[in-house]
Coordinates of C-alpha atoms in Angstrom, one line a residue:
Chain A
M1 CA 0.0 0.0 0.0
T2 CA 1.3 3.4 -1.0
T3 CA 1.0 6.3 1.4
V4 CA -0.2 9.4 -0.3
D5 CA 1.2 12.6 1.3
N6 CA 0.4 16.0 -0.2
G7 CA 1.2 17.7 3.1
V8 CA -2.5 18.3 3.9
N9 CA -3.8 17.2 7.2
V10 CA -7.2 16.1 5.9
Q11 CA -8.1 14.3 9.0
A12 CA -7.9 17.5 11.0
L13 CA -10.1 19.2 8.4
L14 CA -12.7 16.4 8.5
D15 CA -12.6 16.6 12.3
A16 CA -13.1 20.4 12.2
R17 CA -16.1 19.8 9.9
E18 CA -17.7 17.6 12.5
V19 CA -17.0 19.9 15.4
L20 CA -18.3 23.0 13.5
R21 CA -21.5 21.2 12.5
G22 CA -22.5 21.5 16.2
A23 CA -20.8 24.8 16.9
P24 CA -21.7 27.2 14.0
E25 CA -20.6 30.3 16.1
A26 CA -17.0 29.0 16.1
A27 CA -17.0 29.0 12.3
Q28 CA -17.5 32.7 12.1
F29 CA -14.2 34.2 11.0
T30 CA -13.3 37.8 10.4
W31 CA -10.2 38.4 8.2
K32 CA -8.6 41.8 8.6
A33 CA -6.2 44.1 6.8
S34 CA -5.1 47.7 7.5
A35 CA -3.9 49.9 4.7
K36 CA -2.0 53.1 4.5
W37 CA -1.6 55.6 1.7
E38 CA 2.1 56.2 0.8
N39 CA 2.0 58.7 -2.1
G40 CA 0.2 58.9 -5.4
V41 CA -1.5 55.6 -6.1
H42 CA 1.1 53.7 -4.0
S43 CA -0.2 52.2 -0.7
T44 CA 0.8 49.4 1.7
A45 CA -1.5 46.9 3.5
T46 CA -0.6 44.9 6.5
I47 CA -2.1 41.6 7.7
K48 CA -1.5 40.0 11.0
N49 CA -4.6 39.3 13.1
F50 CA -7.9 37.7 12.5
F51 CA -10.8 36.4 14.5
G52 CA -12.1 32.8 14.5
L53 CA -13.0 29.9 16.7
G54 CA -14.6 32.5 19.0
A55 CA -11.3 34.3 19.8
E56 CA -8.7 36.7 18.4
Q57 CA -6.1 34.8 16.4
S58 CA -2.9 35.9 14.6
H59 CA -0.6 34.7 11.9
K60 CA 2.9 33.7 12.9
S61 CA 4.2 36.8 11.2
E62 CA 2.9 40.2 10.1
T63 CA 3.1 40.7 6.3
T64 CA 3.1 44.0 4.5
F65 CA 2.0 44.2 0.8
T66 CA 2.8 47.0 -1.6
A67 CA 0.4 48.1 -4.3
D68 CA 0.9 50.7 -7.0
H69 CA 0.3 51.1 -10.7
P70 CA 2.6 50.6 -13.6
E71 CA 4.4 53.3 -15.5
V72 CA 1.9 53.1 -18.3
F73 CA -0.6 54.4 -15.8
A74 CA 1.7 57.4 -15.1
A75 CA 2.6 55.8 -11.8
E76 CA 5.8 54.6 -10.2
D77 CA 5.3 50.8 -10.1
H78 CA 6.4 50.2 -6.6
G79 CA 4.3 47.1 -6.6
I80 CA 1.5 45.2 -8.4
T81 CA -1.9 46.7 -9.0
P82 CA -4.7 46.2 -6.6
I83 CA -6.7 44.1 -9.2
E84 CA -3.7 41.7 -9.6
Y85 CA -4.0 40.8 -5.9
L86 CA -7.3 39.2 -6.8
L87 CA -5.5 36.9 -9.2
V88 CA -3.0 35.9 -6.5
G89 CA -5.9 35.0 -4.2
L90 CA -7.7 33.1 -6.9
A91 CA -4.7 31.0 -7.9
S92 CA -3.7 30.2 -4.4
C93 CA -7.2 29.3 -3.2
L94 CA -7.8 26.9 -6.1
T95 CA -4.3 25.4 -5.7
A96 CA -4.8 24.8 -1.9
G97 CA -8.2 23.1 -2.8
V98 CA -6.6 20.8 -5.4
A99 CA -4.0 19.6 -2.8
S100 CA -6.7 19.1 -0.1
V101 CA -9.1 17.2 -2.4
A102 CA -6.2 15.1 -3.8
Q103 CA -5.2 14.2 -0.3
N104 CA -8.8 13.2 0.6
R105 CA -9.1 11.1 -2.5
G106 CA -5.7 9.4 -2.1
I107 CA -4.1 11.0 -5.1
Q108 CA -0.4 11.8 -4.9
L109 CA 0.4 15.1 -6.5
R110 CA 3.8 15.7 -8.1
S111 CA 3.4 19.3 -9.3
V112 CA 0.5 21.8 -9.7
E113 CA 1.1 24.9 -11.7
S114 CA -1.4 27.4 -13.0
T115 CA -1.7 30.6 -14.9
V116 CA -4.4 33.1 -14.3
E117 CA -5.4 35.8 -16.8
G118 CA -7.9 38.6 -16.0
N119 CA -9.2 40.6 -18.9
H120 CA -9.8 44.2 -18.0
D121 CA -11.2 47.0 -20.1
I122 CA -9.7 50.1 -18.4
R123 CA -12.2 52.4 -20.0
G124 CA -14.4 51.7 -17.0
I125 CA -12.0 52.9 -14.3
L126 CA -10.9 55.9 -16.4
G127 CA -14.5 57.0 -16.9
V128 CA -14.4 56.8 -20.7
D129 CA -17.6 54.8 -21.1
S130 CA -20.1 54.2 -18.2
D131 CA -21.3 51.0 -20.0
V132 CA -17.9 49.5 -19.4
R133 CA -17.6 47.9 -16.0
N134 CA -14.7 48.8 -13.6
G135 CA -13.6 45.2 -12.8
F136 CA -12.5 42.2 -14.9
N137 CA -14.5 41.3 -18.0
D138 CA -13.6 37.7 -17.3
V139 CA -10.9 35.6 -15.7
K140 CA -9.4 32.4 -17.0
V141 CA -7.4 29.9 -14.9
T142 CA -5.4 27.1 -16.6
F143 CA -3.9 24.3 -14.5
N144 CA -1.0 22.0 -15.3
I145 CA -1.1 19.1 -12.9
D146 CA 1.3 16.1 -12.7
A147 CA -0.2 13.5 -10.4
D148 CA -0.6 9.8 -10.0
A149 CA -4.1 9.9 -11.6
S150 CA -6.0 9.9 -14.9
K151 CA -6.9 13.0 -16.8
E152 CA -10.5 12.5 -15.7
E153 CA -9.5 12.2 -12.0
I154 CA -7.4 15.4 -12.3
E155 CA -10.2 17.3 -13.9
A156 CA -12.5 16.1 -11.1
L157 CA -10.0 17.4 -8.5
V158 CA -10.0 20.8 -10.1
A159 CA -13.8 20.8 -10.3
Q160 CA -14.2 20.0 -6.6
S161 CA -11.6 22.6 -5.6
Q162 CA -13.6 25.2 -7.6
K163 CA -16.8 24.1 -5.9
R164 CA -15.4 24.8 -2.4
S165 CA -13.2 27.7 -3.2
A166 CA -13.7 30.9 -1.1
V167 CA -12.1 33.1 -3.6
Y168 CA -13.8 31.6 -6.7
D169 CA -17.1 32.3 -4.9
A170 CA -16.1 35.8 -4.0
L171 CA -15.3 36.6 -7.6
T172 CA -18.2 34.8 -9.3
N173 CA -20.9 35.9 -6.9
P174 CA -21.7 39.3 -5.5
T175 CA -20.7 40.3 -2.0
S176 CA -22.0 43.2 0.0
V177 CA -19.1 45.7 0.6
T178 CA -19.8 48.8 2.8
V179 CA -17.3 51.7 2.8
E180 CA -17.4 54.3 5.5
V181 CA -15.5 57.3 6.7
A182 CA -14.8 57.1 10.4
Chain B
M1 CA -2.5 79.9 -4.6
T2 CA -1.7 76.6 -3.0
T3 CA -0.4 73.8 -5.1
V4 CA -2.0 70.5 -4.2
D5 CA 0.3 67.6 -4.7
N6 CA -0.9 64.1 -3.7
G7 CA 1.7 62.5 -6.1
V8 CA -0.9 61.5 -8.7
N9 CA -0.4 62.6 -12.3
V10 CA -4.0 63.4 -12.9
Q11 CA -3.3 65.2 -16.2
A12 CA -1.8 62.1 -17.7
L13 CA -4.9 60.1 -16.6
L14 CA -7.2 62.7 -18.1
D15 CA -5.2 62.6 -21.3
A16 CA -5.3 58.8 -21.4
R17 CA -9.1 59.0 -21.0
E18 CA -9.3 61.2 -24.2
V19 CA -6.9 59.0 -26.2
L20 CA -8.7 55.7 -25.2
R21 CA -12.1 57.2 -26.1
G22 CA -11.0 57.0 -29.7
A23 CA -8.9 53.8 -29.3
P24 CA -10.9 51.2 -27.3
E25 CA -8.6 48.4 -28.4
A26 CA -5.7 50.0 -26.5
A27 CA -7.8 49.9 -23.3
Q28 CA -8.0 46.1 -23.3
F29 CA -5.6 44.9 -20.6
T30 CA -4.8 41.4 -19.4
W31 CA -3.4 41.0 -16.0
K32 CA -1.5 37.7 -15.4
A33 CA -0.3 35.6 -12.5
S34 CA 1.4 32.2 -12.4
A35 CA 1.1 30.0 -9.4
K36 CA 2.9 27.0 -8.1
W37 CA 2.0 24.5 -5.4
E38 CA 4.7 24.2 -2.8
N39 CA 3.2 21.6 -0.3
G40 CA 0.0 21.1 1.6
V41 CA -2.1 24.3 1.2
H42 CA 1.0 26.4 0.7
S43 CA 1.6 27.9 -2.7
T44 CA 3.4 30.8 -4.3
A45 CA 2.2 33.2 -7.1
T46 CA 4.4 35.3 -9.3
I47 CA 3.5 38.5 -11.1
K48 CA 5.6 40.3 -13.7
N49 CA 4.0 40.7 -17.1
F50 CA 0.7 42.0 -18.4
F51 CA -0.8 43.1 -21.7
G52 CA -2.1 46.5 -22.5
L53 CA -2.0 49.4 -24.9
G54 CA -1.8 46.8 -27.6
A55 CA 1.5 45.3 -26.5
E56 CA 3.2 43.1 -23.9
Q57 CA 4.2 45.1 -20.8
S58 CA 5.9 44.3 -17.6
H59 CA 6.3 45.6 -14.1
K60 CA 9.7 47.0 -13.2
S61 CA 10.2 43.9 -10.9
E62 CA 8.8 40.4 -10.6
T63 CA 7.1 39.9 -7.3
T64 CA 6.3 36.6 -5.6
F65 CA 3.5 36.1 -3.1
T66 CA 3.1 33.3 -0.6
A67 CA -0.2 31.9 0.5
D68 CA -1.0 29.3 3.1
H69 CA -3.5 28.8 5.9
P70 CA -3.1 29.5 9.6
E71 CA -2.3 26.8 12.2
V72 CA -5.9 26.8 13.3
F73 CA -6.6 25.3 9.9
A74 CA -4.0 22.6 10.6
A75 CA -1.6 24.3 8.2
E76 CA 1.8 25.8 8.5
D77 CA 1.1 29.5 8.1
H78 CA 3.9 30.3 5.6
G79 CA 1.8 33.3 4.4
I80 CA -1.7 34.9 4.5
T81 CA -4.7 33.0 3.3
P82 CA -5.9 33.4 -0.3
I83 CA -9.1 35.2 0.8
E84 CA -7.0 37.8 2.7
Y85 CA -5.4 38.8 -0.7
L86 CA -8.8 40.1 -1.7
L87 CA -8.8 42.5 1.3
V88 CA -5.3 43.7 0.3
G89 CA -6.6 44.4 -3.2
L90 CA -9.8 46.1 -2.0
A91 CA -8.0 48.5 0.4
S92 CA -5.3 49.4 -2.0
C93 CA -7.7 50.0 -4.9
L94 CA -9.9 52.3 -2.8
T95 CA -6.9 54.1 -1.4
A96 CA -5.4 54.8 -4.9
G97 CA -8.8 56.1 -5.9
V98 CA -9.1 58.5 -3.0
A99 CA -5.7 59.9 -3.9
S100 CA -6.6 60.3 -7.5
V101 CA -9.9 61.9 -6.9
A102 CA -8.5 64.2 -4.3
Q103 CA -5.8 65.4 -6.8
N104 CA -8.4 66.0 -9.4
R105 CA -10.5 68.0 -7.0
G106 CA -7.6 70.0 -5.6
I107 CA -7.7 68.5 -2.1
Q108 CA -4.4 68.0 -0.3
L109 CA -4.3 64.7 1.6
R110 CA -2.2 64.4 4.7
S111 CA -2.9 60.8 5.6
V112 CA -5.3 58.0 4.5
E113 CA -5.6 54.9 6.5
S114 CA -8.2 52.2 6.4
T115 CA -9.2 48.9 8.0
V116 CA -10.9 46.2 6.1
E117 CA -12.8 43.4 7.7
G118 CA -14.2 40.4 5.8
N119 CA -16.7 38.2 7.6
H120 CA -16.5 34.6 6.6
D121 CA -18.4 31.6 7.7
I122 CA -16.0 28.8 7.1
R123 CA -18.7 26.1 7.3
G124 CA -19.0 26.7 3.5
I125 CA -15.5 25.8 2.5
L126 CA -15.5 22.9 4.9
G127 CA -18.7 21.5 3.5
V128 CA -20.6 21.6 6.7
D129 CA -23.7 23.2 5.3
S130 CA -24.4 23.7 1.6
D131 CA -26.6 26.7 2.3
V132 CA -23.5 28.6 3.6
R133 CA -21.6 30.3 0.8
N134 CA -17.8 29.7 0.4
G135 CA -16.8 33.4 0.2
F136 CA -17.2 36.4 2.5
N137 CA -20.6 37.0 4.0
D138 CA -19.8 40.7 3.8
V139 CA -16.9 43.1 3.8
K140 CA -16.6 46.4 5.6
V141 CA -14.0 49.1 4.9
T142 CA -13.5 52.1 7.3
F143 CA -11.4 55.0 6.2
N144 CA -9.6 57.5 8.4
I145 CA -8.6 60.5 6.3
D146 CA -6.8 63.6 7.3
A147 CA -7.1 66.2 4.5
D148 CA -7.5 69.8 3.8
A149 CA -11.2 69.4 3.3
S150 CA -14.6 69.2 5.1
K151 CA -16.1 65.9 6.3
E152 CA -18.6 66.1 3.4
E153 CA -15.8 66.6 0.9
I154 CA -13.9 63.6 2.3
E155 CA -17.0 61.5 2.2
A156 CA -17.5 62.5 -1.4
L157 CA -13.9 61.5 -2.2
V158 CA -14.5 58.0 -0.8
A159 CA -17.8 57.7 -2.6
Q160 CA -16.2 58.6 -6.0
S161 CA -13.3 56.2 -5.4
Q162 CA -15.8 53.4 -4.7
K163 CA -17.7 54.3 -7.9
R164 CA -14.6 53.9 -10.1
S165 CA -12.9 51.1 -8.2
A166 CA -11.9 47.9 -10.1
V167 CA -11.7 45.8 -7.1
Y168 CA -14.9 47.1 -5.4
D169 CA -16.7 46.2 -8.6
A170 CA -15.0 42.8 -8.9
L171 CA -16.2 41.9 -5.3
T172 CA -19.7 43.4 -5.4
N173 CA -20.7 42.1 -8.9
P174 CA -20.3 38.7 -10.5
T175 CA -17.4 37.9 -12.9
S176 CA -17.2 34.9 -15.2
V177 CA -14.3 32.8 -14.1
T178 CA -13.4 29.7 -16.2
V179 CA -11.1 27.0 -14.8
E180 CA -9.5 24.5 -17.1
V181 CA -6.9 21.7 -17.0
A182 CA -4.4 22.0 -19.8

């Protein structure tokens, strides 16, 4: 018998599922970021703490992210654009899902790579045409997966990852976002 | 006369708006990321190139981002979670918008800080209850802005930023996302 090890502790996740079934309040998480304007369209955002399992939690380390716009937007390109952060989130969410589902199904992964492309008509954000939306027109993710499994099994892994992906849902379905001045 | 300088080249953006009005094909951008599974739910994503103004473009530098899950998810916490990347994108997009609109309206900013909170019922992604969505329940952004302007003018800056924000649109409205195996 071969032991499949993708590095995902699936038993802990299955156990958490059972515990949270009887304790929905513990499943209420709040993810937090704080951001600071630097200059121009350049800002930084810091992430450390979150709330979950009924208590304040924190990541092992605080991480700071830089966002800016490229020189073709007359900016200084200190970092990636805000909308590109959505692609990072999407790719990493689907990748984590593929690893988790593979572990649960006993499929050994050797490599998982993906490319994400977001098409964006910038006439929206520039106010050229109010019929053009501000966000992506559409997004395409393409996976290249090397695993001890058939093409059909690999496609099923990706489909199941998509079905349970937080970020895929956040992009494909509307979320209420309120913006206030303190 | 006071010269307002928030570091945003608003004239270049207004000029771009006029140019793109007559050249919609140049406004078609494609943002790109490539991601790689590391182990478990830990992955890295790299961003360097994009397409726009009818040609391949690139950021000054390539940037790599790490995503993982916290220890309370039985993971190793090498980096923030995928869904937290959405909060980074949202905060930085709205902040860039505030700076741009302030520049256009002749309002000098002194500081712009914000906190973003995304409420997330993790019973969705864990498959506890199929009536619970995978993504955020809702997101709240709170700005603290110090500027040479009235409270009403500051609120109007934030409202206009929201109206033209790529990431605010991407989160509040649905986007078509296709996921394929190569």
